[in-house]
Amino acid sequence: LLTLPAAYVDVERFVAGKAEAVSRPGFFSGVATICTKLFNAVQPDVVVFGKKDRLQCCVIQQIVSDLSLPIGVCLAETLRESSGLAMSSRNTRLSEAGRGQAAVIYQALQVGRSAAQTAGTATAATEAFYQHLATAPQVTPVYVSVTDAQLQEVGEGPLPVPAIISCAVMLEGVRLIDNLDL
């Protein structure tokens, strides 16, 4: 658990209830505080964040807006290994076999996206994701969610445009996250 200083940027209301924040209490306020301090020190015109951690991207966009920081926020596409695994420093903690098994994450997201496009519902996307992920029993799902662009969970009914399918899984004791636009 992150210990925050006495004065910090509190984004807990913003991230409350969002799937990625549930298992990481305080983490995103830490991210917001560190980034705000860095932005104040460096005073960039533009910052670039990768879409792999969509909630982090939303947090940065929110603090830039709410704190009236004169910074443009650009979101970069997720870089992937040839297997489709999202590139991350955490991947180095996986064995060679684990890295091979982790390819199922991207595949499951693609299957979920296809189901969402066919059926037009979040339920179809999550069910298809879980069914495909079940083909790799060593990969344990933490969550899968379908959200709008602000990462608000999508209920029953038609999918918003844009929509995102996001997940976290555990493999060999390593927590891996990924997402795709629907």
Coordinates of C-alpha atoms in Angstrom, one line a residue:
L1 CA 0.0 0.0 0.0
L2 CA 1.3 3.4 -1.0
T3 CA 1.9 5.9 1.8
L4 CA 1.1 9.4 0.6
P5 CA 2.6 12.6 1.9
A6 CA 0.5 15.1 3.9
A7 CA -0.3 17.1 0.8
Y8 CA -1.2 15.1 -2.3
V9 CA -3.5 14.9 -5.3
D10 CA -6.5 12.9 -4.3
V11 CA -8.2 11.1 -7.2
E12 CA -10.0 8.5 -5.2
R13 CA -13.5 9.8 -5.9
F14 CA -12.6 9.8 -9.6
V15 CA -11.4 6.2 -9.7
A16 CA -13.9 4.8 -7.2
G17 CA -15.6 1.7 -8.4
K18 CA -13.4 1.4 -11.5
A19 CA -12.2 -2.2 -11.9
E20 CA -8.5 -1.4 -12.1
A21 CA -8.6 0.8 -9.0
V22 CA -10.4 -1.7 -6.7
S23 CA -7.4 -3.8 -6.2
R24 CA -5.0 -0.9 -6.0
P25 CA -6.2 1.5 -3.3
G26 CA -4.3 4.8 -3.1
F27 CA -2.2 3.9 -6.2
F28 CA -3.8 6.3 -8.6
S29 CA -3.6 9.2 -6.1
G30 CA 0.1 8.4 -5.9
V31 CA 0.4 8.5 -9.7
A32 CA -1.5 11.8 -9.8
T33 CA 0.7 13.3 -7.1
I34 CA 4.0 12.2 -8.7
C35 CA 3.0 13.3 -12.2
T36 CA 1.8 16.7 -10.9
K37 CA 5.1 17.2 -9.1
L38 CA 6.9 16.2 -12.3
F39 CA 4.8 18.4 -14.5
N40 CA 5.4 21.4 -12.2
A41 CA 9.2 20.8 -12.2
V42 CA 9.6 20.1 -16.0
Q43 CA 6.6 22.2 -17.3
P44 CA 6.1 20.2 -20.5
D45 CA 3.9 21.3 -23.4
V46 CA 2.8 17.8 -24.1
V47 CA 3.0 14.5 -22.3
V48 CA 2.5 11.0 -23.8
F49 CA 1.0 8.1 -21.9
G50 CA 0.5 4.6 -23.3
K51 CA -3.1 3.2 -23.6
K52 CA -2.1 0.0 -21.9
D53 CA -3.0 1.5 -18.5
R54 CA -6.2 3.3 -19.5
L55 CA -7.2 4.3 -16.0
Q56 CA -3.8 6.0 -15.5
C57 CA -4.4 7.8 -18.8
C58 CA -7.8 9.0 -17.6
V59 CA -6.4 10.1 -14.2
I60 CA -3.7 12.2 -16.0
Q61 CA -6.3 13.7 -18.3
Q62 CA -8.5 14.6 -15.3
I63 CA -5.8 16.2 -13.3
V64 CA -4.6 18.3 -16.3
S65 CA -8.2 19.4 -16.8
D66 CA -9.1 20.0 -13.1
L67 CA -5.9 21.7 -12.1
S68 CA -5.8 23.8 -15.4
L69 CA -2.3 22.6 -16.2
P70 CA -1.2 24.0 -19.6
I71 CA -0.3 20.5 -21.0
G72 CA -1.5 18.5 -23.9
V73 CA -2.1 14.9 -23.1
C74 CA -1.5 12.4 -26.0
L75 CA -2.4 8.7 -25.7
A76 CA 0.0 6.3 -27.5
E77 CA -1.1 2.9 -28.8
T78 CA 0.0 -0.1 -26.7
L79 CA 3.2 -1.7 -28.0
R80 CA 3.0 -5.5 -28.3
E81 CA 5.3 -8.4 -28.6
S82 CA 5.0 -10.6 -31.7
S83 CA 2.6 -12.8 -29.7
G84 CA 0.3 -9.9 -29.0
L85 CA 1.3 -9.6 -25.3
A86 CA 1.3 -6.0 -24.3
M87 CA 4.9 -4.8 -23.6
S88 CA 5.5 -4.2 -19.9
S89 CA 8.5 -4.3 -17.6
R90 CA 6.4 -7.0 -15.7
N91 CA 6.9 -9.4 -18.6
T92 CA 10.5 -9.9 -17.6
R93 CA 9.2 -11.6 -14.4
L94 CA 7.6 -14.3 -16.5
S95 CA 9.4 -17.5 -17.5
E96 CA 9.8 -18.2 -21.2
A97 CA 6.8 -20.6 -21.0
G98 CA 4.8 -18.0 -19.1
R99 CA 5.4 -15.4 -21.8
G100 CA 4.1 -17.9 -24.4
Q101 CA 1.0 -18.6 -22.2
A102 CA 0.4 -14.9 -21.8
A103 CA -0.4 -14.6 -25.5
V104 CA -3.9 -15.8 -24.5
I105 CA -4.7 -12.5 -22.9
Y106 CA -4.6 -10.5 -26.2
Q107 CA -6.4 -13.4 -27.9
A108 CA -9.2 -13.3 -25.3
L109 CA -9.5 -9.5 -25.7
Q110 CA -9.8 -10.0 -29.5
V111 CA -12.4 -12.7 -29.0
G112 CA -14.3 -10.4 -26.6
R113 CA -14.1 -7.5 -29.1
S114 CA -15.4 -9.7 -31.9
A115 CA -18.3 -10.9 -29.7
A116 CA -19.1 -7.2 -28.8
Q117 CA -19.1 -6.2 -32.4
T118 CA -21.4 -9.1 -33.3
A119 CA -23.9 -9.0 -30.4
G120 CA -23.4 -5.3 -29.5
T121 CA -23.4 -6.0 -25.7
A122 CA -20.9 -5.9 -22.9
T123 CA -22.2 -9.2 -21.6
A124 CA -21.3 -10.9 -24.9
A125 CA -17.8 -9.4 -24.8
T126 CA -17.1 -10.5 -21.2
E127 CA -18.5 -14.0 -21.6
A128 CA -16.5 -14.6 -24.8
F129 CA -13.3 -13.2 -23.0
Y130 CA -13.8 -15.6 -20.1
Q131 CA -14.5 -18.6 -22.3
H132 CA -11.4 -18.0 -24.3
L133 CA -9.2 -17.4 -21.2
A134 CA -10.4 -20.7 -19.8
T135 CA -8.4 -22.4 -22.5
A136 CA -5.3 -21.4 -20.5
P137 CA -6.0 -22.6 -16.9
Q138 CA -2.6 -21.2 -15.7
V139 CA -3.9 -17.7 -16.5
T140 CA -6.2 -16.5 -13.7
P141 CA -8.5 -13.6 -14.4
V142 CA -8.7 -10.8 -11.8
Y143 CA -11.3 -8.9 -13.8
V144 CA -12.6 -8.1 -17.2
S145 CA -14.8 -5.0 -17.8
V146 CA -16.4 -3.2 -20.6
T147 CA -16.5 0.6 -20.2
D148 CA -17.0 3.8 -22.0
A149 CA -14.1 6.1 -22.8
Q150 CA -14.2 7.5 -19.2
L151 CA -14.0 4.0 -17.9
Q152 CA -17.6 3.9 -16.6
E153 CA -18.9 0.4 -16.5
V154 CA -21.3 -0.5 -19.3
G155 CA -24.4 -2.3 -18.2
E156 CA -27.0 -4.1 -20.3
G157 CA -28.1 -2.5 -23.5
P158 CA -26.2 -1.2 -26.5
L159 CA -22.5 -0.4 -26.3
P160 CA -21.4 3.2 -26.2
V161 CA -19.1 4.5 -28.9
P162 CA -16.2 4.4 -28.1
A163 CA -16.1 1.4 -25.7
I164 CA -13.1 -0.4 -24.2
I165 CA -12.6 -4.0 -23.0
S166 CA -10.1 -4.1 -20.2
C167 CA -8.6 -6.9 -18.1
A168 CA -6.2 -7.9 -15.4
V169 CA -4.9 -11.5 -15.0
M170 CA -2.4 -13.3 -12.8
L171 CA 0.2 -15.6 -14.4
E172 CA 3.2 -17.0 -12.5
G173 CA 2.5 -14.5 -9.6
V174 CA 2.6 -11.6 -12.0
R175 CA -0.3 -9.2 -12.5
L176 CA -0.8 -8.3 -16.1
I177 CA -3.2 -5.7 -17.5
D178 CA -4.3 -5.0 -21.1
N179 CA -7.2 -3.5 -23.0
L180 CA -8.6 -3.0 -26.5
D181 CA -10.9 -0.5 -28.1
L182 CA -14.2 -2.1 -29.1

